[in-house]
Coordinates of C-alpha atoms in Angstrom, one line a residue:
Chain C
X95 CA 140.2 88.0 -47.0
X96 CA 137.9 91.7 -47.2
X97 CA 137.9 91.7 -51.4
X98 CA 136.4 87.7 -51.2
X99 CA 134.0 88.9 -48.3
X100 CA 132.8 92.1 -49.9
X101 CA 132.1 89.9 -53.8
X102 CA 130.2 87.5 -51.6
X103 CA 128.2 90.2 -50.4
X104 CA 127.8 91.2 -53.5
X105 CA 126.5 88.7 -54.8
X106 CA 124.4 87.6 -52.1
X107 CA 123.0 92.0 -52.9
X108 CA 122.4 90.9 -56.9
X109 CA 121.5 87.1 -56.2
X110 CA 118.1 88.7 -54.6
X111 CA 118.2 91.9 -56.2
X112 CA 117.6 90.5 -59.4
X113 CA 115.2 87.8 -58.4
X114 CA 113.3 90.4 -56.4
X115 CA 110.8 91.9 -59.7
X116 CA 110.4 88.1 -60.6
X117 CA 109.5 87.0 -57.2
X118 CA 107.3 90.2 -56.8
X119 CA 105.5 89.6 -60.0
X120 CA 104.2 85.8 -59.2
X121 CA 103.6 87.0 -55.8
X122 CA 100.7 89.8 -57.1
X123 CA 99.5 87.6 -59.9
X124 CA 99.7 84.2 -59.1
X125 CA 100.2 84.4 -55.1
X126 CA 97.6 86.9 -54.0
X127 CA 94.6 85.8 -56.5
X128 CA 95.2 82.1 -55.5
X129 CA 94.1 83.0 -51.7
X130 CA 91.4 85.4 -53.0
X131 CA 89.9 83.3 -55.1
X132 CA 89.6 80.8 -52.2
X133 CA 88.3 83.3 -50.1
X134 CA 85.7 83.7 -52.8
X135 CA 84.9 80.5 -53.1
X136 CA 83.6 80.6 -49.8
X137 CA 81.5 83.9 -49.7
X138 CA 77.8 84.4 -50.8
X139 CA 77.7 86.7 -53.7
X140 CA 75.4 88.3 -55.9
X141 CA 74.6 89.7 -59.2
X142 CA 77.4 92.8 -60.0
X143 CA 79.2 92.2 -56.5
X144 CA 82.6 91.1 -56.1
X145 CA 82.5 90.0 -52.4
X146 CA 79.8 89.2 -50.2
X147 CA 78.9 87.1 -46.9
X148 CA 80.9 84.2 -45.9
X149 CA 79.0 81.2 -46.2
X150 CA 81.9 78.1 -45.3
X151 CA 81.5 75.8 -47.7
X152 CA 78.2 75.8 -49.4
X153 CA 79.3 76.9 -52.5
X154 CA 81.7 73.5 -52.9
X155 CA 78.7 71.6 -51.8
X156 CA 76.1 73.0 -54.2
X157 CA 78.9 72.5 -57.0
X158 CA 79.3 68.8 -56.0
X159 CA 75.4 68.1 -55.9
X160 CA 74.3 69.6 -58.6
X161 CA 74.4 67.5 -62.0
X162 CA 76.0 70.5 -64.4
X163 CA 78.8 70.2 -62.8
X164 CA 78.9 65.9 -63.1
X165 CA 78.3 66.3 -66.9
X166 CA 81.0 69.2 -67.5
X167 CA 83.1 67.1 -65.3
X168 CA 82.2 64.3 -67.8
X169 CA 82.6 66.6 -70.8
X170 CA 85.9 67.6 -69.9
X171 CA 86.6 64.1 -69.8
X172 CA 85.8 63.3 -73.3
X173 CA 87.3 66.4 -74.3
X174 CA 90.5 66.2 -73.0
X175 CA 91.3 62.6 -73.9
X176 CA 89.8 62.6 -76.6
X177 CA 91.6 65.1 -78.1
X178 CA 95.0 64.3 -76.6
X179 CA 94.9 60.4 -77.6
X180 CA 94.3 61.4 -80.8
X181 CA 96.9 64.4 -80.7
X182 CA 99.2 62.0 -79.7
X183 CA 99.1 58.8 -81.8
X184 CA 98.4 61.3 -85.2
X185 CA 101.6 63.1 -83.5
X186 CA 103.6 60.3 -83.3
X187 CA 102.9 59.4 -87.2
X188 CA 103.9 62.6 -88.2
X189 CA 107.1 62.4 -86.4
X190 CA 108.2 59.0 -88.0
X191 CA 107.4 60.3 -91.1
X192 CA 109.1 63.6 -90.9
X193 CA 111.9 61.7 -89.4
X194 CA 112.5 60.1 -93.0
X195 CA 114.4 61.6 -95.4
X196 CA 112.5 62.8 -98.5
X197 CA 112.3 65.8 -101.1
X198 CA 110.6 69.1 -100.2
X199 CA 110.5 67.4 -96.3
X200 CA 111.1 71.1 -95.1
X201 CA 108.3 72.5 -96.4
X202 CA 106.0 69.3 -95.6
X203 CA 107.6 69.7 -91.9
X204 CA 106.4 73.4 -92.1
X205 CA 102.9 72.9 -93.3
X206 CA 102.1 70.2 -90.9
X207 CA 103.7 72.4 -88.3
X208 CA 101.2 75.6 -89.1
X209 CA 98.8 74.5 -87.5
X210 CA 100.3 75.2 -84.1
X211 CA 101.6 78.7 -85.0
X212 CA 98.0 80.0 -86.3
X213 CA 96.2 81.8 -83.9
X214 CA 93.3 80.0 -82.2
X215 CA 90.6 82.4 -83.3
X216 CA 91.6 82.1 -86.7
X217 CA 91.5 78.2 -86.7
X218 CA 87.9 79.1 -84.7
X219 CA 86.6 81.0 -88.0
X220 CA 88.2 79.1 -90.5
X221 CA 86.9 75.5 -89.2
X222 CA 83.6 77.5 -88.7
X223 CA 83.7 78.2 -92.2
X224 CA 84.1 74.9 -93.0
X225 CA 82.1 73.0 -90.7
X226 CA 78.8 75.4 -92.1
X227 CA 75.9 73.5 -92.2
X228 CA 74.8 75.2 -95.9
X229 CA 78.0 76.8 -97.2
X230 CA 80.7 74.8 -95.5
X231 CA 83.4 73.1 -97.5
X232 CA 82.7 69.7 -95.5
X233 CA 79.2 68.8 -96.0
X234 CA 79.6 69.7 -99.5
X235 CA 82.5 67.3 -100.3
X236 CA 80.6 64.8 -98.1
X237 CA 77.2 65.1 -99.6
X238 CA 79.4 64.9 -103.4
X239 CA 81.3 61.8 -102.7
X240 CA 77.8 60.1 -101.5
X241 CA 79.4 59.7 -97.5
X242 CA 76.0 61.7 -96.3
X243 CA 72.5 62.5 -97.8
X244 CA 72.1 65.8 -96.2
X245 CA 74.0 68.1 -94.4
X246 CA 75.5 67.0 -91.3
X247 CA 74.4 69.5 -88.7
X248 CA 78.6 69.9 -87.1
X249 CA 78.3 72.3 -84.5
X250 CA 74.3 73.0 -83.6
X251 CA 74.0 68.8 -82.8
X252 CA 74.3 67.3 -79.7
X253 CA 75.9 64.4 -80.7
X254 CA 78.0 65.8 -83.3
X255 CA 79.0 69.2 -81.4
X256 CA 81.9 67.6 -78.9
X257 CA 83.0 65.3 -82.0
X258 CA 83.4 68.7 -84.3
X259 CA 84.9 70.4 -81.4
X260 CA 87.8 67.8 -81.1
X261 CA 88.7 67.7 -84.2
X262 CA 89.7 71.6 -84.2
X263 CA 91.5 71.2 -80.8
X264 CA 93.3 68.0 -82.3
X265 CA 94.1 70.1 -85.7
X266 CA 94.9 73.2 -83.5
X267 CA 97.5 71.4 -81.3
X268 CA 98.6 67.9 -82.6
X269 CA 101.7 69.6 -84.1
X270 CA 103.4 69.7 -80.4
X271 CA 103.8 66.4 -80.8
X272 CA 105.3 66.3 -83.3
X273 CA 108.1 68.6 -82.5
X274 CA 108.6 67.1 -79.0
X275 CA 108.9 63.6 -80.6
X276 CA 110.4 64.7 -84.1
X277 CA 113.3 66.1 -81.7
X278 CA 113.9 62.7 -79.6
X279 CA 113.1 60.4 -82.7
X280 CA 116.4 62.3 -84.2
X281 CA 118.8 61.4 -81.1
X282 CA 118.4 58.3 -81.2
X283 CA 121.5 56.6 -82.0
X284 CA 121.8 55.0 -85.3
X285 CA 123.9 51.9 -84.7
X286 CA 121.2 50.3 -82.9
X287 CA 119.0 50.3 -85.4
X288 CA 122.2 48.9 -87.5
X289 CA 122.8 46.0 -85.3
X290 CA 119.3 45.3 -85.1
X291 CA 118.9 45.0 -88.7
X292 CA 122.6 42.6 -88.9
X293 CA 120.4 40.6 -86.1
X294 CA 117.4 40.4 -88.9
X295 CA 115.2 42.5 -86.9
X296 CA 112.1 43.2 -88.8
X297 CA 111.1 46.9 -88.9
X298 CA 107.7 46.8 -86.7
X299 CA 111.0 44.5 -84.4
X300 CA 112.5 47.8 -84.7
X301 CA 109.6 49.9 -84.1
X302 CA 108.8 47.9 -81.0
X303 CA 112.3 47.0 -79.1
X304 CA 114.2 50.6 -79.2
X305 CA 111.4 53.2 -81.0
X306 CA 109.1 52.9 -79.1
X307 CA 111.1 52.2 -75.5
X308 CA 113.5 55.1 -76.5
X309 CA 110.6 57.6 -76.9
X310 CA 108.7 57.0 -74.5
X311 CA 109.3 59.1 -71.5
X312 CA 109.4 62.3 -74.0
X313 CA 105.7 60.9 -74.9
X314 CA 104.4 60.5 -71.3
X315 CA 105.9 64.2 -70.9
X316 CA 104.1 65.6 -73.6
X317 CA 100.8 63.8 -73.3
X318 CA 101.2 64.7 -69.7
X319 CA 101.8 68.7 -71.3
X320 CA 99.3 68.4 -73.6
X321 CA 96.4 67.1 -71.0
X322 CA 97.0 69.9 -68.7
X323 CA 96.6 72.1 -71.6
X324 CA 93.5 70.9 -72.6
X325 CA 92.0 70.9 -69.5
X326 CA 92.1 74.7 -69.6
X327 CA 91.4 75.2 -72.4
X328 CA 88.4 78.3 -72.7
X329 CA 88.8 79.6 -75.8
X330 CA 88.4 76.7 -79.0
X331 CA 85.2 75.6 -77.2
X332 CA 83.8 78.7 -76.5
X333 CA 84.3 80.2 -79.7
X334 CA 83.1 77.2 -81.5
X335 CA 80.0 76.4 -79.9
X336 CA 79.6 78.9 -76.6
X337 CA 79.2 75.2 -74.6
X338 CA 76.5 74.2 -76.5
X339 CA 74.1 73.1 -77.8
X340 CA 72.4 73.2 -74.7
X341 CA 75.0 72.1 -72.5
X342 CA 76.5 69.5 -74.8
X343 CA 79.9 70.8 -74.9
X344 CA 80.4 72.9 -71.5
X345 CA 83.3 72.0 -70.1
X346 CA 84.6 72.8 -66.8
X347 CA 86.4 76.2 -67.7
X348 CA 83.6 77.0 -69.9
X349 CA 81.2 76.4 -66.7
X350 CA 83.3 78.4 -64.7
X351 CA 82.7 81.2 -67.3
X352 CA 79.3 81.4 -67.8
X353 CA 79.3 81.2 -63.7
X354 CA 81.0 84.0 -63.3
X355 CA 80.4 86.1 -66.3
X356 CA 76.5 85.3 -67.6
X357 CA 75.4 84.2 -64.3
X358 CA 77.5 86.7 -62.1
X359 CA 77.6 84.2 -59.3
X360 CA 81.3 84.7 -58.5
X361 CA 81.3 82.4 -55.1
X362 CA 80.0 79.5 -57.5
X363 CA 82.4 80.5 -59.8
X364 CA 85.2 79.7 -57.7
X365 CA 84.2 76.7 -56.5
X366 CA 84.0 74.9 -59.5
X367 CA 87.2 76.8 -60.6
X368 CA 89.1 75.3 -57.4
X369 CA 87.2 71.8 -58.1
X370 CA 88.7 71.8 -61.4
X371 CA 92.3 72.7 -60.7
X372 CA 91.7 70.3 -58.0
X373 CA 90.9 67.5 -60.6
X374 CA 93.6 68.2 -62.6
X375 CA 96.2 67.7 -59.8
X376 CA 94.8 64.5 -59.2
X377 CA 95.5 63.7 -62.8
X378 CA 99.0 65.0 -62.9
X379 CA 99.8 63.0 -60.2
X380 CA 98.8 59.7 -62.1
X381 CA 100.8 60.7 -65.1
X382 CA 103.9 61.4 -62.7
X383 CA 103.6 58.0 -61.3
X384 CA 103.9 56.8 -65.2
X385 CA 106.3 59.1 -66.2
X386 CA 108.9 58.1 -63.5
X387 CA 108.3 54.2 -64.4
X388 CA 109.1 55.1 -67.8
X389 CA 112.4 56.6 -67.0
X390 CA 113.1 53.9 -65.1
X391 CA 112.4 51.4 -67.4
X392 CA 114.8 53.0 -70.0
Chain D
X211 CA 116.1 27.0 -95.6
X212 CA 117.8 30.1 -96.5
X213 CA 121.2 28.3 -96.3
X214 CA 119.8 25.6 -98.4
X215 CA 119.3 28.6 -100.8
X216 CA 121.9 30.0 -101.1
X217 CA 123.8 27.0 -101.1
X218 CA 122.2 25.9 -104.5
X219 CA 121.7 29.0 -106.5
X220 CA 125.3 30.7 -105.5
X221 CA 125.0 32.6 -108.5
X222 CA 121.3 34.2 -109.2
X223 CA 120.3 34.9 -105.0
X224 CA 122.2 37.5 -104.6
X225 CA 121.3 39.8 -107.7
X226 CA 117.3 38.5 -107.1
X227 CA 118.1 40.0 -103.5
X228 CA 119.2 43.0 -104.9
X229 CA 116.4 43.0 -107.2
X230 CA 114.3 42.8 -104.0
X231 CA 115.4 45.0 -101.9
X232 CA 115.3 47.3 -104.6
X233 CA 111.6 47.3 -105.1
X234 CA 111.0 47.1 -102.0
X235 CA 113.1 50.1 -100.9
X236 CA 110.7 51.7 -103.9
X237 CA 107.5 50.7 -102.2
X238 CA 108.6 52.3 -98.9
X239 CA 109.5 55.5 -101.1
X240 CA 106.2 55.9 -103.0
X241 CA 104.9 55.2 -99.6
X242 CA 106.5 57.7 -97.9
X243 CA 105.5 60.0 -100.5
X244 CA 102.5 59.3 -100.7
X245 CA 102.0 59.6 -96.8
X246 CA 103.4 62.9 -96.7
X247 CA 101.1 64.0 -99.7
X248 CA 97.9 63.0 -97.8
X249 CA 99.2 64.4 -94.4
X250 CA 100.0 68.4 -95.8
X251 CA 96.7 68.1 -97.9
X252 CA 94.5 67.3 -95.1
X253 CA 96.3 69.1 -92.9
X254 CA 97.2 72.2 -95.1
X255 CA 93.5 72.5 -96.1
X256 CA 92.1 75.0 -93.7
X257 CA 94.5 77.1 -93.9
X258 CA 94.6 77.2 -98.0
X259 CA 90.8 77.8 -97.6
X260 CA 91.3 80.5 -95.6
X261 CA 93.4 82.1 -97.6
X262 CA 91.9 81.3 -101.0
X263 CA 88.2 82.1 -99.9
X264 CA 89.6 85.5 -98.7
X265 CA 89.4 86.7 -102.1
X266 CA 86.5 85.3 -102.9
X267 CA 83.4 88.2 -103.6
X268 CA 80.3 88.3 -101.0
X269 CA 77.9 86.6 -103.1
X270 CA 80.3 83.6 -103.8
X271 CA 80.7 82.9 -99.9
X272 CA 77.5 81.3 -99.6
X273 CA 77.2 79.6 -102.8
X274 CA 75.6 76.1 -102.6
X275 CA 77.4 73.8 -103.6
X276 CA 80.5 76.1 -102.6
X277 CA 83.1 77.2 -105.4
X278 CA 86.7 75.7 -105.1
X279 CA 88.8 78.2 -107.1
X280 CA 87.5 81.9 -106.7
X281 CA 85.9 82.7 -109.9
X282 CA 86.4 86.3 -109.6
X283 CA 89.3 87.4 -107.4
X284 CA 88.9 90.1 -105.3
X285 CA 90.6 92.5 -102.6
X286 CA 86.9 93.7 -101.3
X287 CA 86.6 91.9 -98.5
X288 CA 90.3 93.6 -97.3
X289 CA 89.3 96.9 -98.4
X290 CA 86.0 96.4 -95.9
X291 CA 87.5 95.6 -93.6
X292 CA 89.6 98.6 -93.1
X293 CA 86.8 100.7 -94.2
X294 CA 84.0 99.2 -92.3
X295 CA 85.6 97.8 -89.6
X296 CA 88.3 98.8 -86.4
X297 CA 90.5 96.3 -87.6
X298 CA 93.5 98.9 -87.4
X299 CA 93.1 99.3 -84.0
X300 CA 92.3 96.4 -82.9
X301 CA 95.6 95.9 -84.6
X302 CA 97.5 98.2 -82.7
X303 CA 96.0 97.6 -79.5
X304 CA 97.2 93.6 -79.9
X305 CA 100.8 94.9 -81.0
X306 CA 100.5 97.2 -77.6
X307 CA 99.8 94.3 -75.5
X308 CA 101.4 91.6 -76.3
X309 CA 104.7 94.0 -77.0
X310 CA 103.9 95.4 -73.5
X311 CA 103.7 92.0 -71.9
X312 CA 106.9 90.6 -73.5
X313 CA 109.4 93.2 -72.6
X314 CA 107.9 92.7 -69.2
X315 CA 108.7 88.8 -68.7
X316 CA 112.1 89.5 -70.9
X317 CA 113.4 92.4 -68.4
X318 CA 111.7 91.0 -65.4
X319 CA 112.2 87.3 -66.5
X320 CA 115.6 87.5 -67.4
X321 CA 116.6 89.2 -64.3
X322 CA 115.5 86.4 -62.5
X323 CA 116.7 83.5 -64.4
X324 CA 119.7 85.1 -64.2
X325 CA 119.5 85.0 -60.5
X326 CA 118.5 81.3 -60.3
X327 CA 121.0 79.8 -62.8
X328 CA 124.1 81.9 -61.3
X329 CA 123.6 82.4 -57.5
X330 CA 122.7 79.6 -54.8
X331 CA 121.0 80.5 -52.0
X332 CA 118.3 79.2 -49.8
X333 CA 114.8 78.8 -51.4
X334 CA 115.6 79.0 -54.4
X335 CA 114.8 75.5 -55.5
X336 CA 111.7 75.9 -53.7
X337 CA 112.0 79.2 -56.0
X338 CA 111.8 77.4 -59.7
X339 CA 109.2 75.1 -58.4
X340 CA 106.4 77.6 -57.4
X341 CA 107.0 79.8 -60.9
X342 CA 106.4 75.9 -62.2
X343 CA 102.8 75.9 -60.5
X344 CA 102.5 79.0 -61.5
X345 CA 102.6 78.4 -65.0
X346 CA 99.8 75.5 -64.4
X347 CA 97.3 77.1 -62.8
X348 CA 94.5 77.3 -65.0
X349 CA 93.6 80.7 -66.7
X350 CA 90.1 80.5 -65.4
X351 CA 91.0 80.0 -61.9
X352 CA 93.0 83.4 -62.4
X353 CA 90.9 85.2 -64.6
X354 CA 88.3 85.9 -61.5
X355 CA 90.4 87.1 -58.8
X356 CA 92.3 89.4 -61.5
X357 CA 88.4 90.5 -62.7
X358 CA 88.2 91.5 -59.3
X359 CA 91.1 93.3 -58.5
X360 CA 90.8 95.1 -62.0
X361 CA 87.3 96.9 -61.3
X362 CA 88.2 97.3 -57.9
X363 CA 91.2 99.5 -59.1
X364 CA 89.6 101.5 -61.5
X365 CA 91.5 99.2 -64.4
X366 CA 88.3 98.1 -66.1
X367 CA 88.4 98.1 -70.2
X368 CA 92.1 99.4 -70.3
X369 CA 95.2 98.4 -72.0
X370 CA 97.7 98.3 -69.2
X371 CA 95.3 95.4 -67.1
X372 CA 95.7 92.9 -70.3
X373 CA 99.6 93.6 -69.9
X374 CA 99.9 92.7 -66.8
X375 CA 97.8 89.7 -66.7
X376 CA 99.5 88.4 -69.6
X377 CA 102.3 89.0 -67.9
X378 CA 101.6 86.7 -65.1
X379 CA 101.6 83.8 -67.9
X380 CA 104.2 84.4 -69.4
X381 CA 107.0 85.2 -67.1
X382 CA 107.3 81.6 -65.4
X383 CA 107.8 80.5 -68.9
X384 CA 110.6 83.4 -69.7
X385 CA 111.9 82.5 -65.9
X386 CA 112.4 78.4 -66.7
X387 CA 113.3 78.8 -70.4
X388 CA 115.9 81.2 -70.2
X389 CA 117.2 80.0 -66.7
X390 CA 118.4 76.7 -68.8
X391 CA 119.8 79.2 -72.2
X392 CA 122.2 80.5 -68.9
X393 CA 122.8 77.3 -67.4
X394 CA 124.2 76.7 -71.2
X395 CA 126.4 78.8 -71.0
X396 CA 130.1 78.1 -68.7
X397 CA 130.5 81.1 -65.3
X398 CA 134.3 80.4 -66.5
X399 CA 133.7 83.4 -69.3
X400 CA 131.9 85.8 -66.7
X401 CA 134.5 84.9 -63.8
X402 CA 137.4 85.8 -66.5
X403 CA 135.6 88.9 -67.0
X404 CA 135.6 89.8 -64.0
X405 CA 139.0 88.9 -63.8
X406 CA 139.6 91.5 -66.0
X407 CA 137.9 94.4 -64.4
X408 CA 134.3 94.3 -65.2
X409 CA 131.6 94.1 -62.8
X410 CA 129.2 90.9 -62.2
X411 CA 126.7 93.2 -63.5
X412 CA 128.8 94.3 -67.1
X413 CA 129.7 90.7 -66.8
X414 CA 126.6 89.7 -67.2
X415 CA 125.4 92.0 -70.0
X416 CA 128.3 92.1 -71.5
X417 CA 129.1 88.2 -71.9
X418 CA 126.0 86.4 -71.0
X419 CA 122.6 87.7 -72.2
X420 CA 124.9 88.3 -76.1
X421 CA 125.8 84.6 -75.8
X422 CA 122.3 83.8 -74.6
X423 CA 120.2 85.6 -77.4
X424 CA 119.1 83.2 -79.4
X425 CA 117.7 81.3 -76.4
X426 CA 116.1 85.3 -75.5
X427 CA 114.5 85.8 -79.2
X428 CA 112.8 82.3 -78.7
X429 CA 111.2 83.4 -75.4
X430 CA 110.2 86.8 -76.8
X431 CA 108.9 84.8 -79.9
X432 CA 106.7 82.9 -77.3
X433 CA 105.4 85.4 -74.8
X434 CA 104.2 87.9 -78.0
X435 CA 102.6 84.8 -79.6
X436 CA 100.8 83.7 -76.6
X437 CA 100.0 87.7 -75.6
X438 CA 98.9 88.3 -79.2
X439 CA 96.3 85.1 -79.1
X440 CA 95.3 85.7 -75.7
X441 CA 91.4 85.8 -75.9
X442 CA 90.4 85.3 -72.2
X443 CA 91.1 88.3 -70.1
X444 CA 90.4 90.3 -73.3
X445 CA 87.3 89.6 -73.5
X446 CA 87.1 89.6 -69.5
X447 CA 88.6 93.0 -68.8
X448 CA 87.6 95.3 -71.8
X449 CA 84.7 95.8 -73.1
X450 CA 84.9 99.7 -75.4
X451 CA 85.2 98.8 -79.1
X452 CA 88.4 100.9 -78.9
X453 CA 90.2 98.9 -76.5
X454 CA 89.3 95.2 -78.2
X455 CA 92.2 93.4 -79.0
X456 CA 92.6 91.1 -82.4
X457 CA 90.8 87.8 -81.3
X458 CA 89.1 89.6 -79.4
X459 CA 87.3 91.7 -82.1
X460 CA 87.0 88.9 -84.7
X461 CA 85.5 86.9 -82.0
X462 CA 82.7 89.5 -82.0
X463 CA 82.0 89.6 -85.5
X464 CA 81.8 85.4 -85.3
X465 CA 78.8 86.1 -83.0
X466 CA 77.0 88.7 -84.8
X467 CA 77.3 86.2 -87.7
X468 CA 75.5 88.3 -89.9
X469 CA 74.9 87.1 -93.9
X470 CA 77.5 89.5 -95.1
X471 CA 81.1 89.0 -92.7
X472 CA 82.2 85.9 -93.7
X473 CA 84.4 87.7 -96.2
X474 CA 86.0 90.3 -93.6
X475 CA 86.3 87.4 -91.0
X476 CA 88.7 85.3 -93.4
X477 CA 90.4 88.5 -94.3
X478 CA 90.9 89.5 -90.7
X479 CA 92.2 85.9 -89.9
X480 CA 94.6 85.8 -93.3
X481 CA 96.0 89.4 -91.4
X482 CA 95.8 88.3 -87.9
X483 CA 98.2 85.1 -89.2
X484 CA 100.4 87.1 -91.3
X485 CA 102.6 88.5 -87.8
X486 CA 103.2 85.3 -86.7
X487 CA 104.1 83.3 -90.0
X488 CA 106.5 86.1 -90.0
X489 CA 107.7 85.7 -86.5
X490 CA 108.0 82.0 -87.5
X491 CA 110.2 82.6 -90.5
X492 CA 112.3 84.8 -88.6
X493 CA 113.3 82.3 -85.5
X494 CA 112.4 78.9 -87.0
X495 CA 115.5 77.0 -86.1
X496 CA 115.5 77.9 -82.5
X497 CA 111.7 77.7 -82.1
X498 CA 112.2 74.0 -82.9
X499 CA 115.1 73.4 -80.8
X500 CA 113.3 75.2 -78.1
X501 CA 110.5 73.4 -78.1
X502 CA 112.4 70.4 -78.0
X503 CA 114.5 70.9 -75.3
X504 CA 111.9 71.4 -72.6
X505 CA 108.4 71.7 -71.7
X506 CA 106.9 74.9 -73.4
X507 CA 103.3 76.5 -72.6
X508 CA 100.9 75.7 -75.2
X509 CA 99.7 78.5 -78.0

């Protein structure tokens, strides 16, 4: 009796002792900052200051009545949905391809997954060199083939900059979708396909009736994760264009950074950051409903 | 229709069918290889181009139109990188920051994950969910208050501040992942060790941790990779040349954009990528397994 009681209380002690460091770190590095950011968002903070007088919700009112907020919101949606939808379609296609058997499959897989492992700053530098107006390979090839007459300003024209940035984002992050989808594709029971083939189903029908429903929950979950991360994504856009030319690639995270560390308006930056997180949470709610439905259907 | 066809040509039809199937099979094969070849060359090109151009001499990098293969192969860019820049300092700083954050999140997260996996107590579900939320907090949201603390505590421009800030993002990842790895190891193994006279802690260190080692290694790789690539905190927290990490150091060169820097930039890019590739080769199999088993953080 006594011994079992001892081991139980010993267990409880160990349970709390092992969890405490994590709880402490998360509290200090996520909990406290979240509270601080709310407090900051309600202060009028001048240049070089880190706190100031309370002004209630004025910073939020400023953000919601400022056109730069809405244009940043629009750019964020273009960036997120542009890159995530291309990534997911490309990712599914390549996962289906890599799921087949062929010689050098290991090597092909390594090359296709490589962009995901490359540090963002490396991806950005390489692409910026390739996108270069004059010495870049992309313009050189396109002119050589005859698709364009003169060099395109991939990063310094307002109409092309977002497209170019999305291209780099897709290149860097589509392998995540490939990895996730390849995992689920490999777990589909092969008997299902055999049964479908005996029943005379065409490859297209097999894809629509077996493959697609099977991968759908993972597909949506992957899209969800990619949406969250690209919503936050700061450095690809910052390093490619710095949010420019003018504000044509300024997404919400870029706006937060510029407000805080270039205009030094911490209060307003905090308000925009909170609004960004709020919008993301609404999006997540939508995704969760979709995923639940897909799981229920399966 | 098919029935009359097969009935009337009993002898020739199967052979023709087989030939048709062969042709179709070959066409599918050819198509597969064509698609794979296209995908590999398009996706692999930027990295191939980076590597190739890092061996071109300065003048050739600015040739219009660009040369494909270097006409003169040179290591000049790599030499310049070490002689003219603080590349080695950046490299050392990145190692310290990424190593420190990985160590912290493995030790702290490993203990926490063990607790989450093995014990049932009040608030445990809530804690896992809170960790998940922390994991989704935007970096730009957290960087503002953390910057305020860093300035107030006099930690601005220190590598320590970067280690701590990176841990905030790698710890939730470590917690979630290691919990699932620990969950996969039967408790009965620990229980039998305890019957044989081990304490709970000994059972954990001698049985569970060694068994979960593959998982722990892949969490370590993820954490290291995340911190190795981290840019925003480095940009905001550090300012002096001696405290820059690799991503920040290279990024400031892009900003300068002077006419001779591309060679060094590309050489730097190649060298920054090498540790990541080595790591990947080290844990390749586990990485893919780990990624497909649970949701993970990007980068």
